[in-house]
Tab-separated table of C-alpha atoms and ligand atoms in Angstrom:
chain	number	residue	atom	x	y	z
A	703	MET	CA	0.000	0.000	0.000
A	704	GLU	CA	1.243	3.480	-0.890
A	705	ILE	CA	0.527	6.829	0.735
A	706	THR	CA	0.945	10.221	-0.902
A	707	GLY	CA	-0.028	13.825	-0.323
A	708	ALA	CA	0.471	14.849	-3.956
A	709	VAL	CA	-2.325	15.140	-6.527
A	710	ASP	CA	0.136	14.363	-9.349
A	711	GLU	CA	1.237	11.128	-7.697
A	712	VAL	CA	-2.356	9.924	-7.415
A	713	ARG	CA	-2.974	10.747	-11.076
A	714	LYS	CA	0.214	8.923	-12.149
A	715	GLN	CA	-0.701	5.806	-10.172
A	716	VAL	CA	-4.309	5.683	-11.372
A	717	LYS	CA	-3.182	6.173	-15.021
A	718	GLU	CA	-0.827	3.223	-14.592
A	719	TRP	CA	-3.698	1.072	-13.295
A	720	ARG	CA	-5.921	2.199	-16.143
A	721	LYS	CA	-3.278	1.158	-18.675
A	722	GLN	CA	-3.451	-2.318	-17.165
A	723	GLY	CA	-7.247	-2.315	-17.551
A	724	LEU	CA	-7.901	-2.286	-13.790
A	725	SER	CA	-11.025	-0.816	-12.144
A	726	VAL	CA	-10.721	1.746	-9.342
A	727	GLY	CA	-12.895	2.415	-6.273
A	728	LEU	CA	-12.643	5.574	-4.150
A	729	VAL	CA	-13.537	5.904	-0.453
A	730	PRO	CA	-13.524	9.565	0.650
A	731	THR	CA	-12.933	10.029	4.402
A	732	MET	CA	-11.761	12.594	6.934
A	733	GLY	CA	-9.563	9.997	8.648
A	734	TYR	CA	-9.536	8.743	12.246
A	735	LEU	CA	-10.867	5.587	10.657
A	736	HIS	CA	-13.137	3.084	12.409
A	737	GLU	CA	-15.213	0.025	11.514
A	738	GLY	CA	-17.713	2.203	9.643
A	739	HIS	CA	-15.003	3.419	7.258
A	740	LYS	CA	-13.571	-0.094	7.077
A	741	SER	CA	-16.899	-1.467	5.841
A	742	LEU	CA	-16.725	0.992	2.921
A	743	ILE	CA	-13.115	0.048	2.113
A	744	ASP	CA	-13.946	-3.685	2.353
A	745	ARG	CA	-16.837	-3.236	-0.062
A	746	ALA	CA	-14.694	-1.156	-2.445
A	747	ALA	CA	-11.966	-3.827	-2.361
A	748	ALA	CA	-14.517	-6.540	-3.129
A	749	GLU	CA	-15.930	-4.649	-6.126
A	750	ASN	CA	-12.813	-3.068	-7.669
A	751	ASP	CA	-9.282	-4.132	-8.642
A	752	LYS	CA	-7.745	-1.133	-6.860
A	753	VAL	CA	-8.925	1.033	-3.970
A	754	VAL	CA	-7.978	4.624	-3.167
A	755	VAL	CA	-8.854	6.014	0.285
A	756	SER	CA	-8.710	9.770	0.672
A	757	ASP	CA	-7.869	10.849	4.216
A	758	PHE	CA	-8.371	14.605	4.452
A	759	VAL	CA	-9.980	16.831	7.071
A	760	ASN	CA	-11.577	19.213	4.592
A	761	PRO	CA	-11.453	22.713	6.109
A	762	ILE	CA	-14.125	24.233	3.864
A	763	GLN	CA	-16.892	21.929	5.122
A	764	PHE	CA	-16.512	23.226	8.702
A	765	GLY	CA	-18.355	26.339	9.847
A	766	VAL	CA	-16.457	29.084	11.690
A	767	ASN	CA	-17.495	27.907	15.152
A	768	GLU	CA	-17.143	24.194	14.451
A	769	ASP	CA	-14.514	21.615	15.396
A	770	LEU	CA	-11.954	21.881	12.551
A	771	ALA	CA	-9.019	22.495	14.930
A	772	THR	CA	-9.933	19.693	17.335
A	773	TYR	CA	-11.162	17.099	14.803
A	774	PRO	CA	-9.321	13.855	15.752
A	775	ARG	CA	-6.411	12.756	13.559
A	776	ASP	CA	-4.210	9.624	13.610
A	777	ILE	CA	-2.645	8.854	10.248
A	778	GLU	CA	-0.517	5.958	11.548
A	779	ALA	CA	-3.614	4.086	12.819
A	780	ASP	CA	-5.412	4.969	9.563
A	781	LYS	CA	-2.582	3.413	7.528
A	782	ARG	CA	-2.870	0.170	9.485
A	783	LEU	CA	-6.652	-0.018	9.040
A	784	CYS	CA	-6.423	0.759	5.301
A	785	GLU	CA	-3.749	-1.876	4.783
A	786	GLN	CA	-5.828	-4.477	6.636
A	787	ALA	CA	-8.938	-3.598	4.664
A	788	GLY	CA	-7.115	-4.009	1.348
A	789	ALA	CA	-6.668	-0.407	0.213
A	790	ASP	CA	-3.931	0.201	-2.398
A	791	LEU	CA	-3.350	3.921	-2.053
A	792	ILE	CA	-4.041	6.561	0.603
A	793	PHE	CA	-4.327	10.147	-0.582
A	794	HIS	CA	-3.481	12.312	2.423
A	795	PRO	CA	-2.955	15.875	1.206
A	796	GLU	CA	-2.195	19.021	3.180
A	797	PRO	CA	-4.914	21.692	2.832
A	798	GLU	CA	-2.480	23.755	0.666
A	799	GLU	CA	-2.351	20.918	-1.881
A	800	MET	CA	-6.136	21.051	-2.262
A	801	TYR	CA	-6.771	24.790	-1.929
A	802	ALA	CA	-4.631	27.431	-3.613
A	803	PRO	CA	-4.486	30.737	-1.683
A	804	ASP	CA	-6.769	32.273	-4.327
A	805	PHE	CA	-9.084	29.244	-4.612
A	806	SER	CA	-12.432	30.555	-5.842
A	807	THR	CA	-14.580	27.819	-7.430
A	808	TYR	CA	-17.279	26.042	-5.412
A	809	VAL	CA	-20.052	23.530	-6.114
A	810	GLU	CA	-23.298	24.967	-4.712
A	811	MET	CA	-26.457	22.887	-4.441
A	812	GLN	CA	-29.981	24.069	-3.810
A	813	LYS	CA	-32.904	22.225	-2.155
A	814	VAL	CA	-31.375	18.815	-1.252
A	815	SER	CA	-28.661	20.518	0.802
A	816	GLU	CA	-30.866	23.120	2.497
A	817	ARG	CA	-32.757	21.184	5.160
A	818	LEU	CA	-31.680	18.925	8.064
A	819	CYS	CA	-27.903	19.367	8.532
A	820	GLY	CA	-27.836	22.105	5.873
A	821	LYS	CA	-30.053	24.294	8.032
A	822	THR	CA	-27.738	24.171	11.053
A	823	ARG	CA	-24.566	24.054	8.942
A	824	PRO	CA	-25.315	26.408	6.014
A	825	THR	CA	-21.901	26.157	4.292
A	826	HIS	CA	-21.307	22.456	5.033
A	827	PHE	CA	-22.599	20.839	1.838
A	828	ARG	CA	-20.940	23.444	-0.361
A	829	GLY	CA	-17.664	22.281	1.205
A	830	VAL	CA	-18.574	18.606	0.839
A	831	CYS	CA	-19.659	18.908	-2.816
A	832	THR	CA	-16.588	20.940	-3.712
A	833	VAL	CA	-14.089	18.552	-2.121
A	834	VAL	CA	-15.840	15.412	-3.417
A	835	CYS	CA	-15.983	16.903	-6.920
A	836	LYS	CA	-12.240	17.638	-6.668
A	837	LEU	CA	-11.513	14.104	-5.409
A	838	PHE	CA	-13.557	12.672	-8.293
A	839	HIS	CA	-11.482	14.680	-10.773
A	840	ILE	CA	-8.192	13.744	-9.103
A	841	VAL	CA	-8.873	9.991	-8.830
A	842	MET	CA	-11.460	9.493	-11.617
A	843	PRO	CA	-12.712	6.236	-10.068
A	844	ASP	CA	-15.302	3.858	-11.511
A	845	ARG	CA	-17.143	3.767	-8.196
A	846	ALA	CA	-17.205	5.831	-5.003
A	847	TYR	CA	-18.397	4.602	-1.607
A	848	PHE	CA	-20.370	6.593	0.981
A	849	GLY	CA	-22.062	5.610	4.259
A	850	GLN	CA	-25.788	5.908	4.903
A	851	LYS	CA	-24.705	7.217	8.318
A	852	ASP	CA	-24.542	10.582	6.512
A	853	ALA	CA	-27.799	10.020	4.625
A	854	GLN	CA	-28.253	13.614	3.474
A	855	GLN	CA	-24.644	13.704	2.247
A	856	LEU	CA	-25.313	10.557	0.208
A	857	ALA	CA	-28.447	12.142	-1.325
A	858	VAL	CA	-26.474	15.336	-2.061
A	859	ILE	CA	-23.637	13.409	-3.765
A	860	ARG	CA	-26.083	11.368	-5.842
A	861	ARG	CA	-27.783	14.592	-6.945
A	862	MET	CA	-24.467	16.277	-7.787
A	863	VAL	CA	-23.382	13.298	-9.890
A	864	ARG	CA	-26.702	13.304	-11.732
A	865	ASP	CA	-26.865	17.059	-12.253
A	866	LEU	CA	-23.247	17.449	-13.390
A	867	ASN	CA	-23.128	14.230	-15.485
A	868	ILE	CA	-20.246	12.774	-13.507
A	869	ASP	CA	-19.632	9.252	-14.794
A	870	ILE	CA	-19.050	7.553	-11.428
A	871	GLU	CA	-21.259	4.955	-9.748
A	872	ILE	CA	-22.198	6.016	-6.216
A	873	VAL	CA	-22.476	3.107	-3.789
A	874	GLY	CA	-24.322	3.637	-0.472
A	875	CYS	CA	-23.308	1.401	2.455
A	876	PRO	CA	-25.254	0.552	5.671
A	877	ILE	CA	-24.634	2.174	9.060
A	878	ILE	CA	-22.143	0.329	11.274
A	879	ARG	CA	-22.964	0.534	15.003
A	880	GLU	CA	-21.287	-0.156	18.319
A	881	LYS	CA	-22.618	-3.263	20.134
A	882	ASP	CA	-24.979	-1.093	22.197
A	883	GLY	CA	-26.415	0.640	19.128
A	884	LEU	CA	-24.506	3.944	18.918
A	885	ALA	CA	-23.578	4.670	15.287
A	886	LYS	CA	-19.781	4.628	14.923
A	887	SER	CA	-18.349	8.095	14.385
A	888	SER	CA	-14.951	9.752	14.702
A	889	ARG	CA	-16.727	12.381	16.836
A	890	ASN	CA	-17.707	9.762	19.473
A	891	THR	CA	-14.173	10.269	20.876
A	892	TYR	CA	-15.307	13.708	22.134
A	893	LEU	CA	-17.753	12.072	24.584
A	894	ASN	CA	-16.873	11.595	28.261
A	895	PRO	CA	-18.223	8.410	29.927
A	896	LYS	CA	-21.457	10.106	31.083
A	897	GLU	CA	-22.058	11.580	27.633
A	898	ARG	CA	-21.242	8.264	25.953
A	899	LYS	CA	-24.108	6.695	27.915
A	900	ALA	CA	-26.434	9.602	27.150
A	901	ALA	CA	-25.572	9.328	23.413
A	902	LEU	CA	-27.528	6.082	23.301
A	903	VAL	CA	-30.725	8.132	23.015
A	904	LEU	CA	-29.941	8.684	19.323
A	905	SER	CA	-30.005	5.003	18.351
A	906	LYS	CA	-32.839	4.333	20.798
A	907	ALA	CA	-34.926	6.978	19.025
A	908	VAL	CA	-33.967	5.517	15.633
A	909	PHE	CA	-34.952	1.990	16.700
A	910	CYS	CA	-38.184	3.288	18.242
A	911	GLY	CA	-39.186	5.096	15.023
A	912	GLU	CA	-38.203	2.106	12.909
A	913	ASP	CA	-40.242	-0.216	15.096
A	914	MET	CA	-43.328	2.009	14.875
A	915	MET	CA	-43.086	2.091	11.096
A	916	LYS	CA	-42.571	-1.684	10.901
A	917	LYS	CA	-45.745	-2.084	12.965
A	918	GLY	CA	-47.667	-0.006	10.417
A	919	GLU	CA	-47.585	3.565	11.778
A	920	ARG	CA	-47.399	6.005	8.846
A	921	ASP	CA	-48.121	9.386	10.423
A	922	ALA	CA	-44.905	11.429	10.560
A	923	ASP	CA	-45.986	13.588	13.527
A	924	THR	CA	-46.854	10.534	15.652
A	925	ILE	CA	-43.527	8.822	14.911
A	926	LEU	CA	-41.430	11.986	15.342
A	927	ALA	CA	-43.217	12.906	18.602
A	928	ALA	CA	-42.381	9.493	20.115
A	929	MET	CA	-38.745	9.850	19.027
A	930	ARG	CA	-38.485	13.397	20.403
A	931	LYS	CA	-40.017	12.356	23.725
A	932	LEU	CA	-37.394	9.655	24.121
A	933	ILE	CA	-34.552	12.098	23.459
A	934	GLU	CA	-36.004	14.858	25.637
A	935	ALA	CA	-36.015	12.459	28.615
A	936	GLU	CA	-32.188	12.540	28.566
A	937	PRO	CA	-30.915	15.654	30.414
A	938	LEU	CA	-27.572	15.796	28.521
A	939	ALA	CA	-29.300	15.733	25.115
A	940	LYS	CA	-30.464	18.762	23.137
A	941	ILE	CA	-32.311	18.205	19.865
A	942	ASP	CA	-31.057	19.994	16.748
A	943	TYR	CA	-33.651	18.285	14.507
A	944	VAL	CA	-35.757	15.138	14.251
A	945	GLU	CA	-37.418	14.991	10.831
A	946	MET	CA	-39.025	12.739	8.261
A	947	VAL	CA	-38.229	13.501	4.615
A	948	ASP	CA	-38.247	11.957	1.173
A	949	ALA	CA	-34.878	10.125	1.094
A	950	ASP	CA	-33.847	11.431	-2.350
A	951	ARG	CA	-35.281	14.954	-2.424
A	952	ILE	CA	-34.832	15.665	1.321
A	953	GLU	CA	-38.223	17.386	1.472
A	954	PRO	CA	-40.495	16.979	4.519
A	955	ILE	CA	-43.374	14.504	4.321
A	956	THR	CA	-46.366	14.146	6.617
A	957	LYS	CA	-47.057	10.512	5.786
A	958	ALA	CA	-44.472	7.743	5.406
A	959	GLU	CA	-44.654	6.755	1.760
A	960	GLY	CA	-41.981	5.740	-0.779
A	961	ARG	CA	-38.319	5.831	0.275
A	962	VAL	CA	-38.487	7.551	3.632
A	963	LEU	CA	-35.538	9.005	5.559
A	964	THR	CA	-36.091	9.669	9.250
A	965	ALA	CA	-33.056	11.605	10.456
A	966	LEU	CA	-31.938	13.305	13.632
A	967	ALA	CA	-29.144	15.468	14.965
A	968	VAL	CA	-28.684	15.820	18.700
A	969	TYR	CA	-26.168	17.667	20.842
A	970	ILE	CA	-24.779	15.546	23.661
A	971	GLY	CA	-23.072	18.198	25.746
A	972	LYS	CA	-21.069	20.119	23.117
A	973	THR	CA	-20.852	17.209	20.660
A	974	ARG	CA	-23.297	17.137	17.773
A	975	LEU	CA	-24.147	13.587	16.656
A	976	ILE	CA	-26.375	12.311	13.844
A	977	ASP	CA	-28.263	9.096	13.145
A	978	ASN	CA	-31.083	7.922	10.862
A	979	PHE	CA	-32.982	5.100	9.275
A	980	ILE	CA	-34.314	4.670	5.752
A	981	MET	CA	-37.365	2.592	5.047
A	982	GLU	CA	-39.145	1.762	1.808
A	983	VAL	CA	-42.915	1.774	2.384
B	301	AMP	P1	-16.131	10.840	7.613
B	301	AMP	O1	-14.709	10.422	7.801
B	301	AMP	O2	-16.892	10.993	8.868
B	301	AMP	O3	-16.266	11.988	6.653
B	301	AMP	O4	-16.830	9.608	6.878
B	301	AMP	C1	-16.339	9.099	5.667
B	301	AMP	C2	-17.336	8.127	5.089
B	301	AMP	O5	-17.556	7.063	6.013
B	301	AMP	C3	-18.706	8.779	4.841
B	301	AMP	O6	-19.237	8.291	3.616
B	301	AMP	C4	-19.514	8.308	6.022
B	301	AMP	O7	-20.897	8.228	5.757
B	301	AMP	C5	-18.936	6.922	6.251
B	301	AMP	N1	-19.205	6.499	7.630
B	301	AMP	C6	-18.873	7.147	8.770
B	301	AMP	N2	-19.341	6.493	9.853
B	301	AMP	C7	-19.996	5.406	9.381
B	301	AMP	C8	-20.726	4.336	9.998
B	301	AMP	N3	-20.862	4.253	11.319
B	301	AMP	N4	-21.268	3.394	9.201
B	301	AMP	C9	-21.148	3.478	7.854
B	301	AMP	N5	-20.477	4.451	7.213
B	301	AMP	C10	-19.915	5.402	7.960
């Protein structure tokens, strides 16, 4: 496995693979890799001859008061996980390699990026779309792998690829959870032991909503009210949003019908965590 911080090196390597007729999968990440990331890399390795993992804490997807400076980083542990999972190349650039001092071109999306996380983090998806578009142009993979953990991000990427005619297959992968239900996230490391316990309200709310829908409940307000009640019972939790939307358009729905995304964001102390479930009804 190779690691490089240089765009040119990635291009050279991928061209070499292309000459040999090999297929390429890309897994974009911000590093501090865990089992959730590993599931994406495993899947990419199973479906492609070569796998590139990008490991880059993208500054432009963080708002001014967010956790860019404290976001956890451990490239040595990331290398080990990537190697184990069967990655062939890690792209680990410095911000200067990705953003020239006079960088001035962004990918802006309307609608799909405006609700849920886009409401609380108004510049977030502009940063995500821009960096993912850049990574697509640098690597030019056949397929790219994203987790359903970030369900709105997945919908946004699918829309960008459709709207801009980007010839890359987007593969969505299921949420990987801790044994007790908490969705794995690099940000879980921010939680102290008390908060870690309190964070279980996110998955509990997700399982509660899922269960209600499985039992036939279709009214969004009824399902969301039960989920909110569960979260509000936890003193360390503060709801950012709990919403039901169309999973592709990310527009609110009052009745569960079609491909439904029920998503939530909750502050546990100062840490903002997200979780969701998608159900076809
Ligand atoms: P991040 O490093 O947080 O930007 O995540 C990189 C990719 O890994 C994104 O596509 C995430 O959706 C995905 N991912 C993160 N956590 C999980 C998880 N618990 N299960 C599945 N995919 C995940």
